[in-house]
PDB file of C-alpha atoms and ligand atoms in Angstrom:
ATOM      1  CA  MET A1055     134.995 110.466  60.376  1.00  0.00           C
ATOM      2  CA  LYS A1056     136.533 109.669  63.546  1.00  0.00           C
ATOM      3  CA  LYS A1057     137.087 113.290  65.188  1.00  0.00           C
ATOM      4  CA  LEU A1058     132.627 113.341  64.263  1.00  0.00           C
ATOM      5  CA  LYS A1059     132.440 110.354  66.121  1.00  0.00           C
ATOM      6  CA  ALA A1060     134.108 111.450  68.904  1.00  0.00           C
ATOM      7  CA  LEU A1061     132.199 114.542  68.984  1.00  0.00           C
ATOM      8  CA  ALA A1062     129.040 113.194  68.455  1.00  0.00           C
ATOM      9  CA  LEU A1063     128.983 110.933  72.106  1.00  0.00           C
ATOM     10  CA  PRO A1064     128.923 113.432  74.463  1.00  0.00           C
ATOM     11  CA  LEU A1065     126.428 115.019  72.436  1.00  0.00           C
ATOM     12  CA  LEU A1066     123.905 111.720  72.483  1.00  0.00           C
ATOM     13  CA  PHE A1067     124.902 111.749  76.329  1.00  0.00           C
ATOM     14  CA  SER A1068     123.588 115.063  77.505  1.00  0.00           C
ATOM     15  CA  SER A1069     120.717 115.513  75.492  1.00  0.00           C
ATOM     16  CA  SER A1070     119.564 111.866  76.520  1.00  0.00           C
ATOM     17  CA  LEU A1071     119.773 113.413  79.793  1.00  0.00           C
ATOM     18  CA  ALA A1072     116.274 114.878  79.263  1.00  0.00           C
ATOM     19  CA  VAL A1073     114.310 112.261  78.088  1.00  0.00           C
ATOM     20  CA  ALA A1074     112.197 110.513  80.106  1.00  0.00           C
ATOM     21  CA  GLN A1075     112.134 107.304  81.279  1.00  0.00           C
ATOM     22  CA  ASN A1076     110.519 104.531  84.015  1.00  0.00           C
ATOM     23  CA  PRO A1077     111.903 104.265  86.336  1.00  0.00           C
ATOM     24  CA  LEU A1078     113.075 107.750  86.793  1.00  0.00           C
ATOM     25  CA  PHE A1079     115.733 106.996  89.069  1.00  0.00           C
ATOM     26  CA  THR A1080     118.510 103.928  88.560  1.00  0.00           C
ATOM     27  CA  ASP A1081     121.274 104.567  90.709  1.00  0.00           C
ATOM     28  CA  VAL A1082     118.890 104.097  94.265  1.00  0.00           C
ATOM     29  CA  PHE A1083     115.678 102.635  95.253  1.00  0.00           C
ATOM     30  CA  THR A1084     113.349 104.712  95.684  1.00  0.00           C
ATOM     31  CA  ALA A1085     109.165 103.507  96.461  1.00  0.00           C
ATOM     32  CA  ASP A1086     105.784 104.767  97.877  1.00  0.00           C
ATOM     33  CA  PRO A1087     105.559 108.003  95.929  1.00  0.00           C
ATOM     34  CA  ALA A1088     103.768 111.171  97.010  1.00  0.00           C
ATOM     35  CA  ALA A1089     103.693 113.885  95.079  1.00  0.00           C
ATOM     36  CA  LEU A1090     103.101 117.773  95.872  1.00  0.00           C
ATOM     37  CA  VAL A1091     102.398 120.576  93.655  1.00  0.00           C
ATOM     38  CA  HIS A1092     103.785 123.872  94.767  1.00  0.00           C
ATOM     39  CA  ASN A1093     104.212 127.065  93.218  1.00  0.00           C
ATOM     40  CA  ASP A1094     104.433 125.960  89.916  1.00  0.00           C
ATOM     41  CA  THR A1095     107.548 123.237  91.187  1.00  0.00           C
ATOM     42  CA  VAL A1096     106.399 119.437  91.866  1.00  0.00           C
ATOM     43  CA  TYR A1097     107.962 117.370  95.076  1.00  0.00           C
ATOM     44  CA  LEU A1098     108.308 113.930  94.610  1.00  0.00           C
ATOM     45  CA  TYR A1099     108.430 112.488  97.948  1.00  0.00           C
ATOM     46  CA  THR A1100     109.550 108.553  98.335  1.00  0.00           C
ATOM     47  CA  GLY A1101     110.377 105.620 100.646  1.00  0.00           C
ATOM     48  CA  HIS A1102     113.940 104.772 100.241  1.00  0.00           C
ATOM     49  CA  ASP A1103     114.928 100.644  99.930  1.00  0.00           C
ATOM     50  CA  GLU A1104     117.577 100.182 101.372  1.00  0.00           C
ATOM     51  CA  ALA A1105     116.956  96.125 101.780  1.00  0.00           C
ATOM     52  CA  PRO A1106     120.452  94.673  99.900  1.00  0.00           C
ATOM     53  CA  ASN A1107     118.518  91.742  97.870  1.00  0.00           C
ATOM     54  CA  ASN A1108     115.086  90.760  97.273  1.00  0.00           C
ATOM     55  CA  ASP A1109     115.104  87.384  99.961  1.00  0.00           C
ATOM     56  CA  VAL A1110     114.423  89.362 103.420  1.00  0.00           C
ATOM     57  CA  PHE A1111     112.055  92.202 103.771  1.00  0.00           C
ATOM     58  CA  PHE A1112     111.987  95.975 102.996  1.00  0.00           C
ATOM     59  CA  GLU A1113     114.823  97.922 104.776  1.00  0.00           C
ATOM     60  CA  MET A1114     113.515 101.564 105.034  1.00  0.00           C
ATOM     61  CA  HIS A1115     115.448 104.016 107.237  1.00  0.00           C
ATOM     62  CA  ASP A1116     114.666 107.663 105.414  1.00  0.00           C
ATOM     63  CA  TRP A1117     112.211 109.520 103.121  1.00  0.00           C
ATOM     64  CA  LEU A1118     113.890 111.424  99.849  1.00  0.00           C
ATOM     65  CA  ALA A1119     112.823 114.220  98.128  1.00  0.00           C
ATOM     66  CA  PHE A1120     112.957 115.222  94.541  1.00  0.00           C
ATOM     67  CA  SER A1121     112.030 118.309  92.451  1.00  0.00           C
ATOM     68  CA  SER A1122     110.698 118.892  89.067  1.00  0.00           C
ATOM     69  CA  THR A1123     109.898 121.797  87.058  1.00  0.00           C
ATOM     70  CA  ASP A1124     109.345 119.362  84.048  1.00  0.00           C
ATOM     71  CA  MET A1125     108.229 116.095  84.867  1.00  0.00           C
ATOM     72  CA  VAL A1126     111.328 114.955  83.286  1.00  0.00           C
ATOM     73  CA  ASN A1127     114.177 116.346  84.963  1.00  0.00           C
ATOM     74  CA  TRP A1128     114.492 115.959  87.829  1.00  0.00           C
ATOM     75  CA  LYS A1129     116.883 117.710  91.330  1.00  0.00           C
ATOM     76  CA  LYS A1130     117.637 115.247  94.223  1.00  0.00           C
ATOM     77  CA  HIS A1131     117.309 117.002  97.354  1.00  0.00           C
ATOM     78  CA  GLY A1132     118.594 114.287  99.824  1.00  0.00           C
ATOM     79  CA  PRO A1133     116.905 112.747 102.704  1.00  0.00           C
ATOM     80  CA  ILE A1134     114.566 114.575 104.481  1.00  0.00           C
ATOM     81  CA  MET A1135     114.012 113.029 107.618  1.00  0.00           C
ATOM     82  CA  LYS A1136     114.601 109.761 109.157  1.00  0.00           C
ATOM     83  CA  ALA A1137     112.018 107.394 111.013  1.00  0.00           C
ATOM     84  CA  THR A1138     114.426 107.902 114.080  1.00  0.00           C
ATOM     85  CA  ASP A1139     113.907 111.240 113.561  1.00  0.00           C
ATOM     86  CA  PHE A1140     110.286 110.380 115.627  1.00  0.00           C
ATOM     87  CA  LYS A1141     111.996 110.054 119.396  1.00  0.00           C
ATOM     88  CA  TRP A1142     108.583 107.426 119.803  1.00  0.00           C
ATOM     89  CA  ALA A1143     109.727 105.556 116.746  1.00  0.00           C
ATOM     90  CA  LYS A1144     111.794 102.146 116.164  1.00  0.00           C
ATOM     91  CA  GLY A1145     112.434 103.037 112.324  1.00  0.00           C
ATOM     92  CA  GLU A1146     110.679 101.438 109.290  1.00  0.00           C
ATOM     93  CA  ALA A1147     109.818 104.662 106.838  1.00  0.00           C
ATOM     94  CA  TRP A1148     106.966 103.394 105.066  1.00  0.00           C
ATOM     95  CA  ALA A1149     104.481 105.277 102.831  1.00  0.00           C
ATOM     96  CA  SER A1150     103.842 109.185 103.863  1.00  0.00           C
ATOM     97  CA  HIS A1151     102.097 111.838 102.136  1.00  0.00           C
ATOM     98  CA  MET A1152     103.162 116.017 102.090  1.00  0.00           C
ATOM     99  CA  ILE A1153     100.717 118.303 102.185  1.00  0.00           C
ATOM    100  CA  GLU A1154     101.506 122.788 102.497  1.00  0.00           C
ATOM    101  CA  ARG A1155      99.130 125.090 104.621  1.00  0.00           C
ATOM    102  CA  ASP A1156     100.013 128.567 105.428  1.00  0.00           C
ATOM    103  CA  GLY A1157     103.604 128.028 104.508  1.00  0.00           C
ATOM    104  CA  THR A1158     104.223 125.437 106.250  1.00  0.00           C
ATOM    105  CA  PHE A1159     104.931 121.859 104.965  1.00  0.00           C
ATOM    106  CA  TYR A1160     103.652 118.952 107.140  1.00  0.00           C
ATOM    107  CA  PHE A1161     104.479 115.305 106.652  1.00  0.00           C
ATOM    108  CA  PHE A1162     102.594 112.479 107.392  1.00  0.00           C
ATOM    109  CA  THR A1163     103.709 109.670 107.664  1.00  0.00           C
ATOM    110  CA  THR A1164     104.578 105.196 108.693  1.00  0.00           C
ATOM    111  CA  VAL A1165     106.558 104.605 111.129  1.00  0.00           C
ATOM    112  CA  ARG A1166     106.912 101.217 113.846  1.00  0.00           C
ATOM    113  CA  HIS A1167     106.410 102.913 117.081  1.00  0.00           C
ATOM    114  CA  ASN A1168     108.254 101.436 120.033  1.00  0.00           C
ATOM    115  CA  ASP A1169     107.678  98.853 122.473  1.00  0.00           C
ATOM    116  CA  THR A1170     105.082 101.646 124.346  1.00  0.00           C
ATOM    117  CA  LYS A1171     102.689 101.082 121.573  1.00  0.00           C
ATOM    118  CA  PRO A1172     104.174  98.218 119.441  1.00  0.00           C
ATOM    119  CA  GLY A1173     102.977  97.937 115.833  1.00  0.00           C
ATOM    120  CA  PHE A1174     103.166 100.830 113.009  1.00  0.00           C
ATOM    121  CA  ALA A1175     101.886 103.911 113.936  1.00  0.00           C
ATOM    122  CA  ILE A1176     101.165 107.672 111.915  1.00  0.00           C
ATOM    123  CA  GLY A1177     103.668 110.756 112.630  1.00  0.00           C
ATOM    124  CA  VAL A1178     103.736 114.283 111.981  1.00  0.00           C
ATOM    125  CA  ALA A1179     106.361 115.957 111.069  1.00  0.00           C
ATOM    126  CA  THR A1180     106.759 120.417 109.760  1.00  0.00           C
ATOM    127  CA  SER A1181     108.890 121.893 108.019  1.00  0.00           C
ATOM    128  CA  LYS A1182     108.863 125.678 106.890  1.00  0.00           C
ATOM    129  CA  SER A1183     110.997 124.204 103.230  1.00  0.00           C
ATOM    130  CA  PRO A1184     108.916 121.909 101.252  1.00  0.00           C
ATOM    131  CA  THR A1185     112.722 119.594 101.289  1.00  0.00           C
ATOM    132  CA  GLY A1186     113.076 119.708 105.237  1.00  0.00           C
ATOM    133  CA  PRO A1187     114.326 119.345 107.802  1.00  0.00           C
ATOM    134  CA  PHE A1188     111.276 117.654 108.971  1.00  0.00           C
ATOM    135  CA  LYS A1189     111.017 118.198 112.784  1.00  0.00           C
ATOM    136  CA  ASP A1190     108.528 116.065 114.280  1.00  0.00           C
ATOM    137  CA  ALA A1191     105.662 118.381 115.082  1.00  0.00           C
ATOM    138  CA  ILE A1192     103.830 116.641 118.189  1.00  0.00           C
ATOM    139  CA  GLY A1193     106.023 114.547 120.269  1.00  0.00           C
ATOM    140  CA  HIS A1194     104.067 111.320 120.014  1.00  0.00           C
ATOM    141  CA  ALA A1195     102.147 109.353 117.085  1.00  0.00           C
ATOM    142  CA  LEU A1196      98.735 110.505 115.967  1.00  0.00           C
ATOM    143  CA  VAL A1197      97.429 107.161 114.879  1.00  0.00           C
ATOM    144  CA  THR A1198      98.542 104.011 116.884  1.00  0.00           C
ATOM    145  CA  ASP A1199      98.114 100.563 116.420  1.00  0.00           C
ATOM    146  CA  ASP A1200      95.799  99.909 119.732  1.00  0.00           C
ATOM    147  CA  MET A1201      93.366 102.445 118.791  1.00  0.00           C
ATOM    148  CA  THR A1202      91.893 100.611 115.306  1.00  0.00           C
ATOM    149  CA  LYS A1203      90.990  96.925 115.907  1.00  0.00           C
ATOM    150  CA  HIS A1204      89.025  96.310 113.012  1.00  0.00           C
ATOM    151  CA  THR A1205      92.159  93.459 111.280  1.00  0.00           C
ATOM    152  CA  PRO A1206      94.679  91.710 114.046  1.00  0.00           C
ATOM    153  CA  ASN A1207      97.928  92.649 111.867  1.00  0.00           C
ATOM    154  CA  ASP A1208      99.631  95.074 113.607  1.00  0.00           C
ATOM    155  CA  TRP A1209     100.546  96.979 110.134  1.00  0.00           C
ATOM    156  CA  ASP A1210      97.152  97.712 109.639  1.00  0.00           C
ATOM    157  CA  ASP A1211      97.922 101.650 110.294  1.00  0.00           C
ATOM    158  CA  ILE A1212      99.572 102.682 107.756  1.00  0.00           C
ATOM    159  CA  ASP A1213      99.881 104.444 104.311  1.00  0.00           C
ATOM    160  CA  PRO A1214      98.327 108.125 105.514  1.00  0.00           C
ATOM    161  CA  ALA A1215      97.219 110.202 102.271  1.00  0.00           C
ATOM    162  CA  ILE A1216      95.829 113.727 103.165  1.00  0.00           C
ATOM    163  CA  TYR A1217      92.833 115.149 101.520  1.00  0.00           C
ATOM    164  CA  THR A1218      91.692 119.112 102.340  1.00  0.00           C
ATOM    165  CA  GLU A1219      87.990 119.889 101.108  1.00  0.00           C
ATOM    166  CA  GLU A1220      88.043 123.226  99.742  1.00  0.00           C
ATOM    167  CA  ASN A1221      86.489 124.687 102.973  1.00  0.00           C
ATOM    168  CA  GLY A1222      89.434 123.482 105.057  1.00  0.00           C
ATOM    169  CA  ASP A1223      88.666 120.720 106.755  1.00  0.00           C
ATOM    170  CA  THR A1224      90.918 118.013 106.190  1.00  0.00           C
ATOM    171  CA  TYR A1225      90.354 114.827 106.071  1.00  0.00           C
ATOM    172  CA  MET A1226      93.115 111.819 106.901  1.00  0.00           C
ATOM    173  CA  PHE A1227      93.146 108.288 104.974  1.00  0.00           C
ATOM    174  CA  PHE A1228      95.075 105.496 106.084  1.00  0.00           C
ATOM    175  CA  GLY A1229      94.629 101.170 106.117  1.00  0.00           C
ATOM    176  CA  ASN A1230      96.293  98.218 105.928  1.00  0.00           C
ATOM    177  CA  LEU A1231      93.133  95.670 104.539  1.00  0.00           C
ATOM    178  CA  MET A1232      91.023  97.960 106.349  1.00  0.00           C
ATOM    179  CA  PRO A1233      90.476 101.307 104.619  1.00  0.00           C
ATOM    180  CA  LYS A1234      89.681 104.076 107.332  1.00  0.00           C
ATOM    181  CA  TYR A1235      89.246 107.806 107.538  1.00  0.00           C
ATOM    182  CA  VAL A1236      89.069 110.526 110.140  1.00  0.00           C
ATOM    183  CA  LYS A1237      89.562 114.272 110.415  1.00  0.00           C
ATOM    184  CA  LEU A1238      92.167 116.207 111.336  1.00  0.00           C
ATOM    185  CA  SER A1239      91.981 119.339 113.936  1.00  0.00           C
ATOM    186  CA  ASP A1240      92.444 122.390 112.114  1.00  0.00           C
ATOM    187  CA  ASP A1241      96.080 122.870 112.829  1.00  0.00           C
ATOM    188  CA  LEU A1242      96.176 119.619 111.374  1.00  0.00           C
ATOM    189  CA  LEU A1243      98.028 118.300 114.267  1.00  0.00           C
ATOM    190  CA  SER A1244      95.182 115.951 115.879  1.00  0.00           C
ATOM    191  CA  LEU A1245      92.715 113.587 115.010  1.00  0.00           C
ATOM    192  CA  ASP A1246      88.935 115.629 115.597  1.00  0.00           C
ATOM    193  CA  GLY A1247      86.673 112.501 115.149  1.00  0.00           C
ATOM    194  CA  GLU A1248      86.199 109.369 115.228  1.00  0.00           C
ATOM    195  CA  ILE A1249      88.212 107.242 112.865  1.00  0.00           C
ATOM    196  CA  LYS A1250      84.843 105.952 110.388  1.00  0.00           C
ATOM    197  CA  THR A1251      85.384 102.600 107.974  1.00  0.00           C
ATOM    198  CA  LEU A1252      85.136 102.499 103.756  1.00  0.00           C
ATOM    199  CA  ASP A1253      83.775  99.880 101.896  1.00  0.00           C
ATOM    200  CA  LEU A1254      86.159  99.317  98.815  1.00  0.00           C
ATOM    201  CA  PRO A1255      86.681  95.879  96.812  1.00  0.00           C
ATOM    202  CA  ASN A1256      89.510  93.443  97.490  1.00  0.00           C
ATOM    203  CA  PHE A1257      91.600  96.801  99.220  1.00  0.00           C
ATOM    204  CA  THR A1258      95.204  96.302 100.801  1.00  0.00           C
ATOM    205  CA  GLU A1259      97.046  99.455 101.167  1.00  0.00           C
ATOM    206  CA  ALA A1260      97.962 102.752  99.366  1.00  0.00           C
ATOM    207  CA  LEU A1261      94.938 104.677  99.768  1.00  0.00           C
ATOM    208  CA  TRP A1262      95.158 108.098  97.791  1.00  0.00           C
ATOM    209  CA  VAL A1263      92.032 110.627  97.617  1.00  0.00           C
ATOM    210  CA  HIS A1264      91.908 113.130  94.499  1.00  0.00           C
ATOM    211  CA  LYS A1265      89.054 115.214  92.846  1.00  0.00           C
ATOM    212  CA  LYS A1266      88.558 116.498  89.394  1.00  0.00           C
ATOM    213  CA  ASN A1267      85.925 118.827  88.421  1.00  0.00           C
ATOM    214  CA  ASP A1268      83.029 117.597  91.133  1.00  0.00           C
ATOM    215  CA  ASN A1269      84.113 114.007  91.110  1.00  0.00           C
ATOM    216  CA  TYR A1270      86.080 112.552  94.466  1.00  0.00           C
ATOM    217  CA  TYR A1271      88.704 109.823  93.337  1.00  0.00           C
ATOM    218  CA  VAL A1272      89.890 106.987  96.102  1.00  0.00           C
ATOM    219  CA  SER A1273      92.823 105.141  94.174  1.00  0.00           C
ATOM    220  CA  TYR A1274      94.184 101.447  96.744  1.00  0.00           C
ATOM    221  CA  ALA A1275      96.223  99.140  96.182  1.00  0.00           C
ATOM    222  CA  CYS A1276      93.900  95.539  95.982  1.00  0.00           C
ATOM    223  CA  GLU A1277      94.736  92.140  96.317  1.00  0.00           C
ATOM    224  CA  PHE A1278      98.172  90.644  96.614  1.00  0.00           C
ATOM    225  CA  PRO A1279     100.186  90.927  94.406  1.00  0.00           C
ATOM    226  CA  GLU A1280      98.767  94.133  94.350  1.00  0.00           C
ATOM    227  CA  LYS A1281      97.234  96.367  91.528  1.00  0.00           C
ATOM    228  CA  ILE A1282      95.654  99.696  91.843  1.00  0.00           C
ATOM    229  CA  CYS A1283      92.386  99.821  91.969  1.00  0.00           C
ATOM    230  CA  TYR A1284      89.764 102.714  92.225  1.00  0.00           C
ATOM    231  CA  ALA A1285      86.263 104.052  92.927  1.00  0.00           C
ATOM    232  CA  MET A1286      84.578 107.403  93.039  1.00  0.00           C
ATOM    233  CA  SER A1287      82.012 109.604  94.794  1.00  0.00           C
ATOM    234  CA  LYS A1288      80.334 112.713  94.282  1.00  0.00           C
ATOM    235  CA  SER A1289      81.481 113.678  98.233  1.00  0.00           C
ATOM    236  CA  ILE A1290      84.396 113.039 100.353  1.00  0.00           C
ATOM    237  CA  HIS A1291      82.470 110.686 102.868  1.00  0.00           C
ATOM    238  CA  GLY A1292      80.718 108.407 100.052  1.00  0.00           C
ATOM    239  CA  PRO A1293      79.328 106.391  99.685  1.00  0.00           C
ATOM    240  CA  TRP A1294      82.327 104.827  96.917  1.00  0.00           C
ATOM    241  CA  GLU A1295      81.208 103.645  93.725  1.00  0.00           C
ATOM    242  CA  TYR A1296      83.772 100.874  92.757  1.00  0.00           C
ATOM    243  CA  LYS A1297      85.034 101.648  89.066  1.00  0.00           C
ATOM    244  CA  GLY A1298      87.683  98.653  88.656  1.00  0.00           C
ATOM    245  CA  ILE A1299      91.533  98.625  88.122  1.00  0.00           C
ATOM    246  CA  LEU A1300      93.332 101.571  86.978  1.00  0.00           C
ATOM    247  CA  ASN A1301      96.653  99.897  87.074  1.00  0.00           C
ATOM    248  CA  GLU A1302      97.947  96.101  86.597  1.00  0.00           C
ATOM    249  CA  ILE A1303     100.822  94.411  89.183  1.00  0.00           C
ATOM    250  CA  ALA A1304     103.580  96.048  88.403  1.00  0.00           C
ATOM    251  CA  GLY A1305     106.753  94.777  87.005  1.00  0.00           C
ATOM    252  CA  ASN A1306     109.024  92.339  89.354  1.00  0.00           C
ATOM    253  CA  SER A1307     106.758  93.810  92.328  1.00  0.00           C
ATOM    254  CA  GLU A1308     104.300  92.745  94.766  1.00  0.00           C
ATOM    255  CA  THR A1309     103.209  95.817  96.221  1.00  0.00           C
ATOM    256  CA  ASN A1310     102.235  98.548  94.469  1.00  0.00           C
ATOM    257  CA  HIS A1311     101.562 102.547  95.878  1.00  0.00           C
ATOM    258  CA  GLN A1312     100.340 105.668  94.255  1.00  0.00           C
ATOM    259  CA  SER A1313     100.083 108.921  93.609  1.00  0.00           C
ATOM    260  CA  ILE A1314      98.119 110.945  91.339  1.00  0.00           C
ATOM    261  CA  ILE A1315      98.733 114.347  90.283  1.00  0.00           C
ATOM    262  CA  GLU A1316      97.437 117.460  88.200  1.00  0.00           C
ATOM    263  CA  TYR A1317     100.440 119.450  86.986  1.00  0.00           C
ATOM    264  CA  LYS A1318     100.235 122.318  84.445  1.00  0.00           C
ATOM    265  CA  GLY A1319      97.372 120.846  83.070  1.00  0.00           C
ATOM    266  CA  LYS A1320      98.092 117.476  82.199  1.00  0.00           C
ATOM    267  CA  ASP A1321      97.210 114.602  85.091  1.00  0.00           C
ATOM    268  CA  TYR A1322      99.509 112.095  86.141  1.00  0.00           C
ATOM    269  CA  PHE A1323     100.087 109.135  87.959  1.00  0.00           C
ATOM    270  CA  ILE A1324     103.477 108.010  89.767  1.00  0.00           C
ATOM    271  CA  TYR A1325     103.188 104.294  91.237  1.00  0.00           C
ATOM    272  CA  HIS A1326     106.662 101.480  91.627  1.00  0.00           C
ATOM    273  CA  THR A1327     107.924  99.051  90.434  1.00  0.00           C
ATOM    274  CA  GLY A1328     110.798  96.475  91.047  1.00  0.00           C
ATOM    275  CA  ALA A1329     111.898  97.290  87.298  1.00  0.00           C
ATOM    276  CA  VAL A1330     115.728  98.240  88.031  1.00  0.00           C
ATOM    277  CA  PRO A1331     118.065  96.222  85.998  1.00  0.00           C
ATOM    278  CA  PRO A1332     121.258  94.754  88.500  1.00  0.00           C
ATOM    279  CA  ILE A1333     123.803  97.447  88.202  1.00  0.00           C
ATOM    280  CA  ASP A1334     127.617  97.507  88.616  1.00  0.00           C
ATOM    281  CA  GLY A1335     126.609  93.952  89.851  1.00  0.00           C
ATOM    282  CA  LYS A1336     124.648  94.726  92.201  1.00  0.00           C
ATOM    283  CA  PRO A1337     121.710  92.580  93.153  1.00  0.00           C
ATOM    284  CA  SER A1338     118.674  94.487  90.816  1.00  0.00           C
ATOM    285  CA  GLY A1339     115.316  95.598  91.265  1.00  0.00           C
ATOM    286  CA  GLY A1340     112.158  93.837  93.093  1.00  0.00           C
ATOM    287  CA  ARG A1341     110.110  93.409  96.077  1.00  0.00           C
ATOM    288  CA  PHE A1342     112.304  95.342  98.571  1.00  0.00           C
ATOM    289  CA  ARG A1343     114.360  97.041  96.106  1.00  0.00           C
ATOM    290  CA  ARG A1344     111.558  99.078  94.189  1.00  0.00           C
ATOM    291  CA  SER A1345     111.339 102.041  91.781  1.00  0.00           C
ATOM    292  CA  VAL A1346     109.869 105.381  91.077  1.00  0.00           C
ATOM    293  CA  ALA A1347     107.986 105.483  87.621  1.00  0.00           C
ATOM    294  CA  ILE A1348     105.245 108.007  85.862  1.00  0.00           C
ATOM    295  CA  GLU A1349     102.804 107.512  83.255  1.00  0.00           C
ATOM    296  CA  PRO A1350      99.978 110.273  81.977  1.00  0.00           C
ATOM    297  CA  LEU A1351      96.704 109.784  83.549  1.00  0.00           C
ATOM    298  CA  TYR A1352      93.676 110.033  80.986  1.00  0.00           C
ATOM    299  CA  TYR A1353      90.247 110.627  82.022  1.00  0.00           C
ATOM    300  CA  ASN A1354      87.191 109.619  79.860  1.00  0.00           C
ATOM    301  CA  GLU A1355      84.178 112.109  79.597  1.00  0.00           C
ATOM    302  CA  ASP A1356      82.215 110.891  82.158  1.00  0.00           C
ATOM    303  CA  GLY A1357      84.672 110.526  84.651  1.00  0.00           C
ATOM    304  CA  THR A1358      85.896 107.579  84.608  1.00  0.00           C
ATOM    305  CA  LEU A1359      89.558 107.316  84.587  1.00  0.00           C
ATOM    306  CA  LYS A1360      91.365 105.111  81.541  1.00  0.00           C
ATOM    307  CA  ARG A1361      93.799 102.237  82.374  1.00  0.00           C
ATOM    308  CA  ILE A1362      97.260 102.660  83.151  1.00  0.00           C
ATOM    309  CA  ILE A1363      99.673 101.747  80.261  1.00  0.00           C
ATOM    310  CA  MET A1364     103.066 101.122  82.100  1.00  0.00           C
ATOM    311  CA  THR A1365     106.674 102.153  79.792  1.00  0.00           C
ATOM    312  CA  THR A1366     109.977 101.829  79.797  1.00  0.00           C
ATOM    313  CA  GLU A1367     109.639 105.519  78.328  1.00  0.00           C
ATOM    314  CA  GLY A1368     108.042 106.971  80.562  1.00  0.00           C
ATOM    315  CA  LEU A1369     107.116 110.120  79.425  1.00  0.00           C
ATOM    316  CA  SER A1370     107.179 111.571  76.476  1.00  0.00           C
ATOM    317  CA  LYS A1371     107.979 114.939  74.960  1.00  0.00           C
ATOM    318  CA  GLN A1372     104.177 115.418  74.412  1.00  0.00           C
ATOM    319  CA  ASP A1373     103.080 113.592  77.558  1.00  0.00           C
ATOM    320  CA  LYS A1374     104.843 116.347  79.721  1.00  0.00           C
TER     321      LYS A1374
HETATM  322  O1  FUB B 325     106.976 100.531 101.670  1.00  0.00           O
HETATM  323  C1  FUB B 325     106.691  99.869 102.521  1.00  0.00           C
HETATM  324  C2  FUB B 325     104.690  99.588 102.168  1.00  0.00           C
HETATM  325  O2  FUB B 325     104.965  99.020 101.234  1.00  0.00           O
HETATM  326  C3  FUB B 325     104.118 100.545 102.372  1.00  0.00           C
HETATM  327  O3  FUB B 325     103.953 100.794 103.353  1.00  0.00           O
HETATM  328  C4  FUB B 325     102.451 100.161 101.540  1.00  0.00           C
HETATM  329  O4  FUB B 325     101.809 100.933 100.878  1.00  0.00           O
HETATM  330  C5  FUB B 325     103.650  98.785 100.251  1.00  0.00           C
HETATM  331  O5  FUB B 325     104.310  99.995  99.214  1.00  0.00           O
END
């Protein structure tokens, strides 16, 4: 009996590695997920919360990458870039979005600009590999705080979300307090047109745009503490019809930030919470120590979205 017990324990632990759980990672704090499906693999890019506690503010220096072919087992790739790799940036590796075009990966991301253009800015970096390393593609910011005047705060140009139409036209959505979008040039390295605004109720930040069948969806963090709301349209240019709350306030986190993907015929909602418990006596998860989680996403017959049910189990086998 004793021998059997000794054998059973390692077996239990090894099989538990394949069981989904939320948050996904408990050895590192991850925030602001942005997922990309490429060649049958899901690449998950996250910010990296390194604040020593939940008292002061975010401390974020670099971005992390993970990959999976089943949404349950994740391979860690390590930092793909740090904020100060943009020579014009002071730091603050905030939210990002990755896309692929013709074998090049384009990493659009938020950083704090140096004092020549104070405030938060959006840069673009490229690599031939989805896991980097990524290098600044243009040597300057794509969007700086002085380019938009809708709100007085210097963090209103954050959280890029990229959407490419079937004809290749690509748009960058971004913003805090005022949602904005702009067409990108064909090489994706400059703006091609004026920055326009969207009308989205209770908008805070964290835009994400996706399309399913003939419906466009824009989801975003709304109110504060943040829920995730969404709106639908028949065109990337709107008008957007507000559809309500998609996800409630996530446990122990004032912010939220979602990524929505379809993978192997199933739909997923990826977000962050502050739910990691204290490990090894270190401060627990919380508003500045966030962790990424995943749930299945379900559509109603009319194309509207069913409210997300946040779980600690994450994706069960049948949700994969
Ligand atoms: O992680 C820093 C900021 O918090 C992001 O840019 C926002 O979306 C919010 O999650």
